[in-house]
CSV table of C-alpha atoms in Angstrom, one decimal:
chain,number,residue,atom,x,y,z
O,3,MET,CA,-59.0,2.3,-32.9
O,4,LYS,CA,-60.3,1.5,-36.7
O,5,LYS,CA,-58.6,5.4,-37.4
O,6,ARG,CA,-55.4,5.1,-35.9
O,7,SER,CA,-55.4,1.7,-38.3
O,8,TYR,CA,-57.3,3.5,-41.6
O,9,LEU,CA,-53.6,5.6,-41.0
O,10,LEU,CA,-51.1,3.0,-40.6
O,11,LEU,CA,-52.8,1.7,-43.2
O,12,LEU,CA,-52.3,4.2,-46.0
O,13,ILE,CA,-49.0,4.9,-44.3
O,14,LEU,CA,-47.9,1.6,-45.1
O,15,PHE,CA,-49.3,2.7,-48.9
O,16,LEU,CA,-47.8,5.7,-49.5
O,17,ALA,CA,-44.3,4.0,-48.4
O,18,TYR,CA,-45.0,1.0,-50.8
O,19,PHE,CA,-45.4,3.5,-54.0
O,20,LYS,CA,-42.7,5.5,-52.5
O,21,ILE,CA,-40.1,3.1,-51.0
O,22,CYS,CA,-39.3,1.5,-54.8
O,23,GLY,CA,-39.0,1.9,-58.3
O,24,GLN,CA,-38.9,-1.9,-58.1
O,25,GLN,CA,-42.9,-2.6,-56.7
O,26,PHE,CA,-42.9,-4.6,-53.7
O,27,THR,CA,-45.7,-6.1,-51.1
O,28,LEU,CA,-47.6,-5.1,-48.1
O,29,LEU,CA,-45.3,-7.5,-46.1
O,30,GLN,CA,-42.1,-6.9,-47.3
O,31,VAL,CA,-43.1,-3.4,-47.0
O,32,ASN,CA,-44.0,-3.6,-43.2
O,33,GLN,CA,-40.9,-5.8,-43.0
O,34,ILE,CA,-38.1,-2.3,-44.3
O,35,ASN,CA,-40.4,-0.3,-42.2
O,36,ASP,CA,-39.6,-3.1,-38.9
O,37,GLU,CA,-35.6,-2.4,-39.9
O,38,ILE,CA,-35.3,0.6,-40.7
O,39,LYS,CA,-36.8,0.8,-36.7
O,40,ARG,CA,-35.0,-1.6,-35.5
O,41,LEU,CA,-31.6,0.4,-37.2
O,42,LEU,CA,-32.5,3.8,-35.9
O,43,GLN,CA,-33.7,2.3,-32.1
O,44,THR,CA,-30.5,0.3,-31.4
O,45,PHE,CA,-27.9,3.1,-32.9
O,46,SER,CA,-29.4,5.6,-30.6
O,47,LYS,CA,-29.7,3.6,-28.1
O,48,TYR,CA,-26.2,3.5,-28.1
O,49,SER,CA,-24.9,6.6,-28.8
O,50,ALA,CA,-27.0,7.2,-25.8
O,51,PHE,CA,-24.3,7.5,-22.9
O,52,VAL,CA,-25.5,7.2,-18.7
O,53,PRO,CA,-22.4,7.2,-15.8
O,54,GLY,CA,-22.1,4.3,-14.5
O,55,GLU,CA,-21.9,1.9,-17.5
O,56,SER,CA,-19.2,-0.2,-18.2
O,57,GLN,CA,-16.3,2.7,-19.4
O,58,THR,CA,-15.0,-1.7,-21.4
O,59,GLN,CA,-14.2,-0.7,-24.8
O,60,GLU,CA,-14.8,-4.0,-26.2
O,61,ILE,CA,-17.8,-2.6,-28.3
O,62,PRO,CA,-21.8,-4.8,-28.0
O,63,LYS,CA,-22.1,-7.4,-30.6
O,64,GLU,CA,-25.6,-5.7,-31.3
O,65,PHE,CA,-24.2,-2.2,-31.8
O,66,GLN,CA,-21.4,-3.7,-34.3
O,67,ASN,CA,-24.3,-5.8,-36.5
O,68,LEU,CA,-25.8,-2.3,-36.7
O,69,PHE,CA,-23.2,-1.8,-39.7
O,70,GLN,CA,-21.7,-2.4,-42.6
O,71,PRO,CA,-17.7,-3.9,-43.0
O,72,ASP,CA,-16.6,-0.7,-44.1
O,73,ALA,CA,-19.3,1.7,-42.7
O,74,GLN,CA,-18.3,4.9,-41.7
O,75,VAL,CA,-19.9,7.9,-39.6
O,76,LEU,CA,-20.0,11.6,-39.1
O,77,ASN,CA,-18.7,12.7,-35.7
O,78,PHE,CA,-21.1,14.9,-35.6
O,79,LEU,CA,-20.5,15.0,-32.0
O,80,ASP,CA,-17.7,16.8,-32.1
O,81,PRO,CA,-18.2,20.9,-31.0
O,82,ASP,CA,-15.9,21.4,-33.4
O,83,THR,CA,-17.7,21.7,-36.3
O,84,ARG,CA,-14.7,21.8,-38.7
O,85,ALA,CA,-13.4,18.7,-37.2
O,86,GLN,CA,-16.4,17.2,-37.9
O,87,THR,CA,-15.1,13.6,-40.0
O,88,PRO,CA,-16.6,10.5,-41.0
O,89,VAL,CA,-15.7,7.7,-38.4
O,90,SER,CA,-15.5,3.7,-38.1
O,91,PRO,CA,-18.7,3.5,-36.0
O,92,THR,CA,-16.5,1.2,-33.1
O,93,GLU,CA,-14.6,5.1,-33.1
O,94,TYR,CA,-17.6,6.6,-33.0
O,95,TYR,CA,-18.6,4.4,-30.3
O,96,GLN,CA,-15.6,4.6,-28.3
O,97,TYR,CA,-15.5,9.1,-29.0
O,98,ILE,CA,-18.5,9.4,-26.7
O,99,ARG,CA,-17.3,6.7,-23.8
O,100,LYS,CA,-14.4,9.3,-23.4
O,101,TYR,CA,-15.6,12.7,-24.3
O,102,TYR,CA,-18.7,12.3,-22.6
O,103,PRO,CA,-18.3,10.5,-19.0
O,104,SER,CA,-20.3,12.6,-17.8
O,105,GLY,CA,-23.2,11.2,-19.5
O,106,LEU,CA,-24.8,12.1,-23.8
O,107,SER,CA,-28.9,12.4,-23.7
O,108,PHE,CA,-28.9,10.6,-27.6
O,109,GLU,CA,-32.8,10.6,-29.8
O,110,ILE,CA,-33.4,10.0,-33.5
O,111,HIS,CA,-36.6,11.1,-35.6
O,112,TRP,CA,-37.1,10.1,-38.7
O,113,ASN,CA,-40.5,9.6,-41.1
O,114,VAL,CA,-40.7,6.6,-42.8
O,115,ARG,CA,-42.6,8.2,-46.0
O,116,LYS,CA,-39.5,9.9,-46.6
O,117,MET,CA,-36.9,7.7,-47.2
O,118,SER,CA,-35.6,7.5,-51.0
O,119,ARG,CA,-36.3,5.6,-54.0
O,120,LEU,CA,-34.4,2.1,-53.0
O,121,MET,CA,-32.5,0.2,-56.3
O,122,PRO,CA,-30.7,-2.4,-56.4
O,123,THR,CA,-27.4,-1.7,-54.9
O,124,ASP,CA,-25.8,-6.1,-56.7
O,125,ASP,CA,-22.9,-5.7,-53.3
O,126,GLN,CA,-23.1,-8.9,-52.2
O,127,ASP,CA,-24.5,-8.5,-48.5
O,128,THR,CA,-26.8,-6.1,-50.0
O,129,SER,CA,-30.1,-6.8,-52.5
O,130,TYR,CA,-31.5,-2.8,-52.2
O,131,ALA,CA,-29.8,0.7,-51.1
O,132,GLY,CA,-32.0,3.9,-49.7
O,133,TYR,CA,-31.2,7.1,-48.1
O,134,LEU,CA,-33.6,8.2,-44.9
O,135,PRO,CA,-33.6,12.3,-44.0
O,136,VAL,CA,-32.7,12.1,-39.5
O,137,VAL,CA,-33.3,14.3,-37.0
O,138,ALA,CA,-30.3,14.5,-34.3
O,139,ARG,CA,-30.1,15.8,-31.5
O,140,ALA,CA,-28.1,15.0,-28.5
O,141,ILE,CA,-26.5,16.2,-25.0
O,142,GLY,CA,-23.7,16.0,-23.3
O,143,LEU,CA,-21.0,18.0,-21.0
O,144,TYR,CA,-17.8,18.0,-23.5
O,145,ASN,CA,-15.1,16.6,-22.1
O,146,GLY,CA,-16.2,17.2,-18.4
O,147,GLN,CA,-16.6,20.9,-19.1
O,148,GLU,CA,-18.8,22.7,-21.1
O,149,ILE,CA,-22.4,21.9,-22.4
O,150,ASN,CA,-23.3,20.0,-26.0
O,151,ASN,CA,-26.1,20.9,-27.7
O,152,ILE,CA,-26.7,19.0,-31.1
O,153,SER,CA,-28.8,19.4,-33.1
O,154,GLY,CA,-29.2,18.8,-37.0
O,155,GLU,CA,-31.2,16.6,-39.4
O,156,TYR,CA,-28.2,14.2,-41.6
O,157,TYR,CA,-28.4,11.2,-44.0
O,158,VAL,CA,-28.7,7.5,-43.2
O,159,ILE,CA,-28.2,5.4,-45.7
O,160,ILE,CA,-29.2,2.0,-45.8
O,161,GLY,CA,-29.2,-1.4,-47.1
O,162,PHE,CA,-31.7,-4.6,-47.0
O,163,ARG,CA,-31.3,-7.9,-47.7
O,164,MET,CA,-33.9,-9.7,-50.1
O,165,LYS,CA,-34.0,-13.4,-49.8
O,166,ASP,CA,-37.3,-15.7,-51.6
O,167,GLY,CA,-38.9,-12.8,-51.3
O,168,GLN,CA,-38.1,-11.3,-47.7
O,169,VAL,CA,-36.8,-8.6,-46.4
O,170,SER,CA,-33.3,-8.6,-43.4
O,171,ASN,CA,-30.6,-7.6,-42.6
O,172,GLY,CA,-30.6,-4.2,-42.9
O,173,VAL,CA,-27.5,-2.1,-41.9
O,174,ILE,CA,-26.5,1.2,-42.1
O,175,HIS,CA,-23.6,2.4,-44.8
O,176,TYR,CA,-23.0,5.6,-43.3
O,177,ILE,CA,-24.3,8.2,-42.1
O,178,GLN,CA,-23.9,11.8,-43.2
O,179,ALA,CA,-24.4,15.4,-43.7
O,180,GLU,CA,-25.2,15.8,-47.4
O,181,ARG,CA,-27.9,14.5,-49.6
O,182,PRO,CA,-26.1,11.1,-51.1
O,183,ILE,CA,-25.9,12.7,-55.0
O,184,SER,CA,-26.3,8.5,-55.5
O,185,ILE,CA,-27.8,5.7,-53.5
O,186,TYR,CA,-26.4,3.0,-55.1
O,187,VAL,CA,-24.6,2.0,-52.8
O,188,GLN,CA,-21.4,-0.2,-53.6
O,189,LYS,CA,-18.3,-1.0,-52.9
O,190,THR,CA,-14.3,-1.8,-54.8
O,191,ASP,CA,-13.4,-5.3,-53.5
O,192,ILE,CA,-9.6,-5.6,-54.5
O,193,LEU,CA,-8.7,-8.9,-55.7
O,194,PHE,CA,-5.0,-9.8,-56.9
O,195,GLY,CA,-3.6,-13.5,-57.0
O,196,PRO,CA,-1.6,-15.5,-60.7
O,197,TYR,CA,-3.4,-17.0,-63.2
O,198,VAL,CA,-2.6,-19.3,-66.5
O,199,ALA,CA,-3.4,-20.2,-69.2
O,200,PRO,CA,-2.3,-23.5,-70.9
O,201,ALA,CA,-3.4,-22.8,-75.2
O,202,PHE,CA,-3.0,-24.3,-78.7
O,203,THR,CA,-1.3,-21.1,-81.2
O,204,ARG,CA,-1.3,-20.1,-84.1
O,205,ILE,CA,1.9,-18.0,-85.6
O,206,HIS,CA,-1.5,-17.3,-88.4
O,207,SER,CA,-1.4,-16.0,-92.1
O,208,ARG,CA,-3.9,-16.8,-93.9
O,209,ASP,CA,-1.7,-17.0,-97.0
O,210,ILE,CA,0.9,-19.8,-95.4
O,211,PHE,CA,-1.8,-21.4,-93.7
O,212,THR,CA,-4.0,-21.9,-96.9
O,213,ASP,CA,-1.4,-22.4,-99.7
O,214,GLU,CA,-1.2,-25.5,-101.6
O,215,VAL,CA,2.5,-26.9,-101.4
O,216,TRP,CA,2.7,-25.2,-97.3
O,217,ASP,CA,1.9,-26.9,-94.8
O,218,ALA,CA,1.0,-25.1,-91.6
O,219,TRP,CA,-0.4,-25.6,-87.9
O,220,GLY,CA,-0.4,-24.1,-84.3
O,221,GLU,CA,1.4,-25.5,-81.8
O,222,TYR,CA,1.2,-26.4,-77.4
O,223,GLY,CA,1.7,-22.8,-76.4
O,224,TYR,CA,0.5,-21.1,-72.5
O,225,ARG,CA,0.4,-17.8,-71.5
O,226,ALA,CA,0.5,-17.2,-67.2
O,227,GLY,CA,0.8,-14.1,-65.3
O,228,LEU,CA,-0.3,-11.4,-62.6
O,229,LYS,CA,-3.5,-10.5,-62.5
O,230,VAL,CA,-5.5,-7.5,-60.1
O,231,LEU,CA,-10.0,-7.5,-60.0
O,232,PHE,CA,-11.5,-5.3,-58.9
O,233,GLN,CA,-15.0,-6.3,-58.6
O,234,LYS,CA,-17.5,-3.2,-58.3
O,235,SER,CA,-20.2,-5.0,-57.1
O,236,LYS,CA,-20.4,-9.6,-57.4
O,237,ASN,CA,-21.9,-8.5,-61.1
O,238,PHE,CA,-19.1,-6.6,-62.5
O,239,GLY,CA,-15.3,-5.3,-62.1
O,240,PHE,CA,-12.9,-4.5,-63.4
O,241,PHE,CA,-9.1,-5.8,-64.7
O,242,SER,CA,-5.6,-5.3,-65.6
O,243,GLY,CA,-2.2,-6.5,-65.1
O,244,ALA,CA,0.8,-8.4,-66.1
O,245,GLY,CA,1.8,-12.2,-67.9
O,246,ILE,CA,3.9,-13.7,-70.2
O,247,SER,CA,2.2,-15.6,-73.4
O,248,ILE,CA,4.0,-18.2,-75.9
O,249,TYR,CA,2.8,-18.4,-79.9
O,250,ARG,CA,3.8,-20.7,-81.6
O,251,SER,CA,3.6,-22.6,-85.0
O,252,VAL,CA,5.2,-24.8,-88.4
O,253,TYR,CA,5.8,-24.3,-91.0
O,254,GLU,CA,6.4,-26.8,-93.4
O,255,ILE,CA,6.9,-27.5,-97.7
O,256,VAL,CA,8.2,-31.0,-98.8
O,257,ASP,CA,9.9,-32.8,-101.4
O,258,TYR,CA,9.2,-29.2,-103.3
O,259,ASN,CA,9.4,-29.3,-107.1
O,260,ASN,CA,9.3,-25.4,-109.3
O,261,GLU,CA,10.8,-27.0,-113.1
O,262,ASN,CA,6.6,-27.3,-113.7
O,263,ILE,CA,6.4,-23.8,-112.1
O,264,ALA,CA,6.3,-19.8,-113.5
O,265,LYS,CA,9.4,-19.2,-112.2
O,266,THR,CA,10.1,-15.1,-111.6
O,267,ILE,CA,13.3,-14.1,-114.0
O,268,LYS,CA,16.4,-12.9,-111.7
O,269,THR,CA,19.7,-10.9,-112.7
O,270,ASP,CA,23.3,-12.6,-111.5
O,271,ALA,CA,26.2,-10.6,-110.3
O,272,ASP,CA,27.5,-11.0,-114.2
O,273,GLY,CA,24.3,-9.3,-115.2
O,274,ASP,CA,22.3,-12.7,-116.5
O,275,ILE,CA,19.3,-13.8,-116.6
O,276,TYR,CA,18.4,-16.7,-115.3
O,277,TYR,CA,15.9,-18.6,-113.2
O,278,GLU,CA,16.0,-20.5,-110.3
O,279,LEU,CA,15.1,-24.0,-110.2
O,280,ILE,CA,14.1,-25.1,-106.5
O,281,GLU,CA,14.4,-28.9,-104.8
O,282,ALA,CA,13.4,-28.5,-100.9
O,283,SER,CA,12.0,-29.8,-98.0
O,284,VAL,CA,12.3,-28.1,-94.8
O,285,THR,CA,10.5,-27.8,-91.2
O,286,GLU,CA,10.4,-24.7,-89.6
O,287,ASP,CA,9.6,-24.5,-85.5
O,288,ASN,CA,8.8,-20.4,-84.7
O,289,ARG,CA,7.6,-19.8,-81.6
O,290,LEU,CA,7.3,-15.5,-80.2
O,291,LEU,CA,7.1,-14.6,-76.2
O,292,PHE,CA,5.4,-11.9,-75.0
O,293,PHE,CA,5.3,-9.1,-72.4
O,294,ASP,CA,1.6,-8.8,-71.9
O,295,ILE,CA,-0.6,-5.8,-70.3
O,296,PRO,CA,-4.4,-7.1,-69.8
O,297,LEU,CA,-7.7,-4.7,-69.7
O,298,GLY,CA,-11.1,-5.7,-69.6
O,299,ILE,CA,-14.1,-5.9,-68.2
O,300,ARG,CA,-16.4,-8.7,-66.3
O,301,TYR,CA,-19.0,-9.6,-65.7
O,302,SER,CA,-20.8,-12.5,-64.1
O,303,ILE,CA,-24.0,-14.0,-62.9
O,304,GLY,CA,-25.0,-16.7,-60.3
O,305,GLY,CA,-25.5,-18.0,-56.9
O,306,ASN,CA,-23.3,-17.1,-53.8
O,307,LYS,CA,-20.3,-20.5,-54.8
O,308,ILE,CA,-20.5,-21.0,-58.4
O,309,ARG,CA,-21.3,-18.4,-60.9
O,310,PHE,CA,-20.9,-18.1,-64.1
O,311,ALA,CA,-18.0,-15.0,-65.6
O,312,VAL,CA,-17.4,-13.3,-68.7
O,313,GLN,CA,-14.5,-10.9,-69.9
O,314,ALA,CA,-14.1,-9.5,-72.5
O,315,GLY,CA,-11.4,-6.4,-73.2
O,316,PHE,CA,-7.7,-6.1,-75.0
O,317,GLU,CA,-3.7,-7.4,-74.3
O,318,CYS,CA,-1.5,-4.9,-75.1
O,319,SER,CA,1.8,-7.2,-75.9
O,320,PHE,CA,5.3,-6.1,-76.6
O,321,LEU,CA,7.6,-8.7,-77.9
O,322,LEU,CA,10.3,-10.6,-75.8
O,323,SER,CA,11.8,-12.7,-78.7
O,324,SER,CA,11.1,-14.0,-81.8
O,325,LEU,CA,12.8,-17.5,-82.0
O,326,TYR,CA,12.6,-19.9,-85.7
O,327,SER,CA,14.7,-23.3,-86.1
O,328,VAL,CA,14.3,-24.4,-89.3
O,329,THR,CA,15.7,-28.2,-90.0
O,330,GLY,CA,15.4,-29.9,-93.9
O,331,ASN,CA,17.1,-30.2,-97.3
O,332,SER,CA,17.8,-28.0,-100.1
O,333,GLU,CA,19.1,-27.4,-103.5
O,334,HIS,CA,19.0,-25.0,-105.5
O,335,GLN,CA,20.3,-25.2,-109.5
O,336,GLY,CA,20.4,-21.6,-112.1
O,337,TYR,CA,19.1,-22.4,-115.7
O,338,TYR,CA,19.9,-19.2,-118.0
O,339,PRO,CA,17.7,-19.2,-121.5
O,340,ASP,CA,19.6,-17.6,-123.2
O,341,TYR,CA,22.7,-20.3,-123.2
O,342,HIS,CA,20.1,-22.7,-122.5
O,343,VAL,CA,22.1,-24.3,-119.8
O,344,VAL,CA,21.7,-25.7,-116.2
O,345,LEU,CA,24.1,-24.1,-113.4
O,346,TYR,CA,24.6,-26.2,-110.0
O,347,ASP,CA,27.3,-26.0,-107.2
O,348,LEU,CA,28.6,-22.3,-107.9
O,349,PRO,CA,28.6,-21.3,-104.1
O,350,ASP,CA,29.0,-17.5,-104.8
O,351,TYR,CA,26.1,-17.9,-107.1
O,352,GLY,CA,23.6,-19.7,-104.9
O,353,PHE,CA,23.5,-22.7,-106.5
O,354,THR,CA,23.7,-25.5,-104.1
O,355,ALA,CA,22.5,-28.7,-102.1
O,356,GLU,CA,22.8,-28.4,-98.5
O,357,GLN,CA,21.6,-30.1,-95.9
O,358,ILE,CA,19.8,-27.5,-93.2
O,359,ASP,CA,20.3,-27.0,-89.6
O,360,ILE,CA,19.7,-23.2,-88.8
O,361,SER,CA,18.2,-21.4,-86.1
O,362,GLY,CA,17.8,-17.3,-85.7
O,363,LYS,CA,15.7,-14.3,-85.2
O,364,TRP,CA,12.9,-13.1,-86.7
O,365,LYS,CA,12.6,-9.3,-86.9
O,366,LEU,CA,8.7,-8.1,-86.1
O,367,ASN,CA,6.3,-5.7,-85.4
O,368,THR,CA,8.2,-5.1,-81.4
O,369,PHE,CA,4.2,-3.7,-80.7
O,370,ASN,CA,0.6,-6.0,-80.3
O,371,LEU,CA,-2.8,-5.5,-79.7
O,372,SER,CA,-4.7,-8.7,-79.7
O,373,ALA,CA,-8.5,-8.7,-78.0
O,374,ASN,CA,-9.4,-11.6,-75.7
O,375,VAL,CA,-13.0,-13.6,-74.1
O,376,THR,CA,-13.5,-16.1,-71.7
O,377,ALA,CA,-17.0,-17.5,-70.6
O,378,GLY,CA,-16.7,-19.8,-67.6
O,379,ALA,CA,-17.2,-20.6,-63.6
O,380,GLU,CA,-15.7,-18.3,-61.1
O,381,ILE,CA,-16.9,-20.3,-57.6
O,382,TYR,CA,-16.1,-18.9,-54.9
O,383,PHE,CA,-14.7,-21.4,-51.9
O,384,ASN,CA,-15.2,-18.0,-48.9
O,385,LYS,CA,-15.2,-13.9,-49.4
O,386,ASN,CA,-11.7,-13.9,-49.4
O,387,ILE,CA,-11.4,-16.3,-52.2
O,388,LEU,CA,-12.2,-16.5,-55.9
O,389,LEU,CA,-11.1,-19.4,-58.5
O,390,THR,CA,-12.0,-18.7,-62.1
O,391,VAL,CA,-11.5,-21.6,-64.9
O,392,SER,CA,-12.7,-20.5,-68.2
O,393,PRO,CA,-12.2,-20.9,-71.7
O,394,PHE,CA,-10.7,-18.7,-73.7
O,395,VAL,CA,-10.0,-16.6,-76.9
O,396,THR,CA,-8.0,-14.8,-78.3
O,397,ALA,CA,-6.8,-13.2,-81.5
O,398,GLY,CA,-4.3,-10.6,-82.7
O,399,LEU,CA,-5.1,-7.2,-84.5
O,400,THR,CA,-1.8,-6.2,-85.0
O,401,ASP,CA,0.3,-8.0,-88.5
O,402,LEU,CA,3.3,-8.4,-87.2
O,403,GLY,CA,4.9,-7.4,-90.1
O,404,TYR,CA,6.9,-10.4,-91.6
O,405,GLU,CA,8.5,-8.9,-94.7
O,406,LEU,CA,12.2,-10.0,-95.1
O,407,SER,CA,12.7,-13.0,-95.8
O,408,ARG,CA,14.4,-15.0,-92.8
O,409,HIS,CA,16.9,-18.3,-94.9
O,410,ARG,CA,16.8,-19.0,-98.3
O,411,ASP,CA,13.9,-21.2,-98.0
O,412,ASP,CA,11.6,-19.9,-96.1
O,413,TYR,CA,7.3,-18.1,-97.1
O,414,ILE,CA,9.0,-15.3,-98.3
O,415,SER,CA,11.8,-16.8,-100.6
O,416,ILE,CA,10.1,-20.0,-101.9
O,417,SER,CA,6.4,-18.0,-102.4
O,418,GLY,CA,6.3,-14.0,-102.3
O,419,ASN,CA,3.9,-11.8,-99.6
O,420,PRO,CA,2.6,-14.0,-96.8
O,421,GLY,CA,0.2,-11.0,-96.0
O,422,LYS,CA,-1.5,-10.4,-92.3
O,423,LEU,CA,1.0,-12.0,-89.5
O,424,SER,CA,-1.1,-12.3,-86.5
O,425,THR,CA,-1.6,-13.8,-82.8
O,426,ARG,CA,-4.0,-16.6,-81.6
O,427,SER,CA,-4.8,-18.8,-79.5
O,428,VAL,CA,-7.7,-21.5,-77.8
O,429,GLY,CA,-7.6,-22.5,-74.0
O,430,ILE,CA,-8.7,-22.7,-70.9
O,431,LEU,CA,-7.6,-19.7,-68.1
O,432,ILE,CA,-7.7,-20.5,-64.9
O,433,GLU,CA,-7.0,-17.7,-62.7
O,434,LEU,CA,-6.9,-17.5,-58.3
O,435,PHE,CA,-7.0,-14.6,-57.4
O,436,MET,CA,-6.9,-13.2,-53.5
O,437,LYS,CA,-8.8,-10.2,-51.9
O,438,LEU,CA,-6.2,-8.1,-50.2
């Protein structure tokens, strides 16, 4: 009896070092062995079929609970080896009772010491997974006509839940003929849904926003659309989608007078040189509308209901409209140093006083690339519905190319080159995902 106990203890210690790169306690190794035994013995029980058993197509709950929802089993009971394909556990169970009505003898053998290293999976339902080689033997009268004698080695990929230091909820992911290349078992969930993001936005130029005579500020905008989340695990995923975004900014100059400012020499239609004298109070409301294609990665950590999530990526945006509206007043005059005169009220020369109320399109580059980062909370209402609420920041990386004057009192006309023009926004991103 002692010799047998020592042998069992040796097997457990070997399993302790073999089962996983992460160390398990002896109790946890025992629990893993118990789960393996339960899974394979129950699988063997329902793989065998005795004539006279109920022919009902209803799948026993005990058999269903052996498997992960999208598990696959190689149909090695098909005598045509070329037709052996992975099937669902339900199809496997029904296949036996349909094609072996006279009964099927089935047994399975395994050695826990041949279990691969268990590796963490980051899967919602499985903490660790590994594969175990098994030998399956079966014999039965296939289709009531020919004896089918099966014997072969297969690989069972098994996952376990680890919670509060306890190993439980063993499930079968796959049974296959080939040795798994990777035992990192995970599935890709596809989630789809709308997003909306009220935001404070800017059509930003450092020169305009820091100019001494111009005031500039951002305005409220928003972004909205549909997003697809490819969730490789509960912690990690990729996203894409399509949507729109609106950016707004106001540029304003008040009581501007360039009389005491160095002025550029200009030449009129007659070839005479002059200095342009400007008095202006002008307010511009600028608005850009983009079609967005977001691309990025997502990482989250936390519990099953509420988690902390971070997203980072890029947006490829295409300009749909670029509008501006201008109100105010201005007066332009011309001082001719050669004649020591100031000319005004000459529309042909542009020397007029005007009440301004105009609108138009802003000629800009049509492509905009921006970077986007969010960090916030994600809430699982159930396995199929996910809500995220995250502060975000977006910064344009490309120059929109504000190089042409839009009207006679805009920044280029009065102050010169505005430098790089880009989009910026900060706000709250709200997403609602549903599993497809």
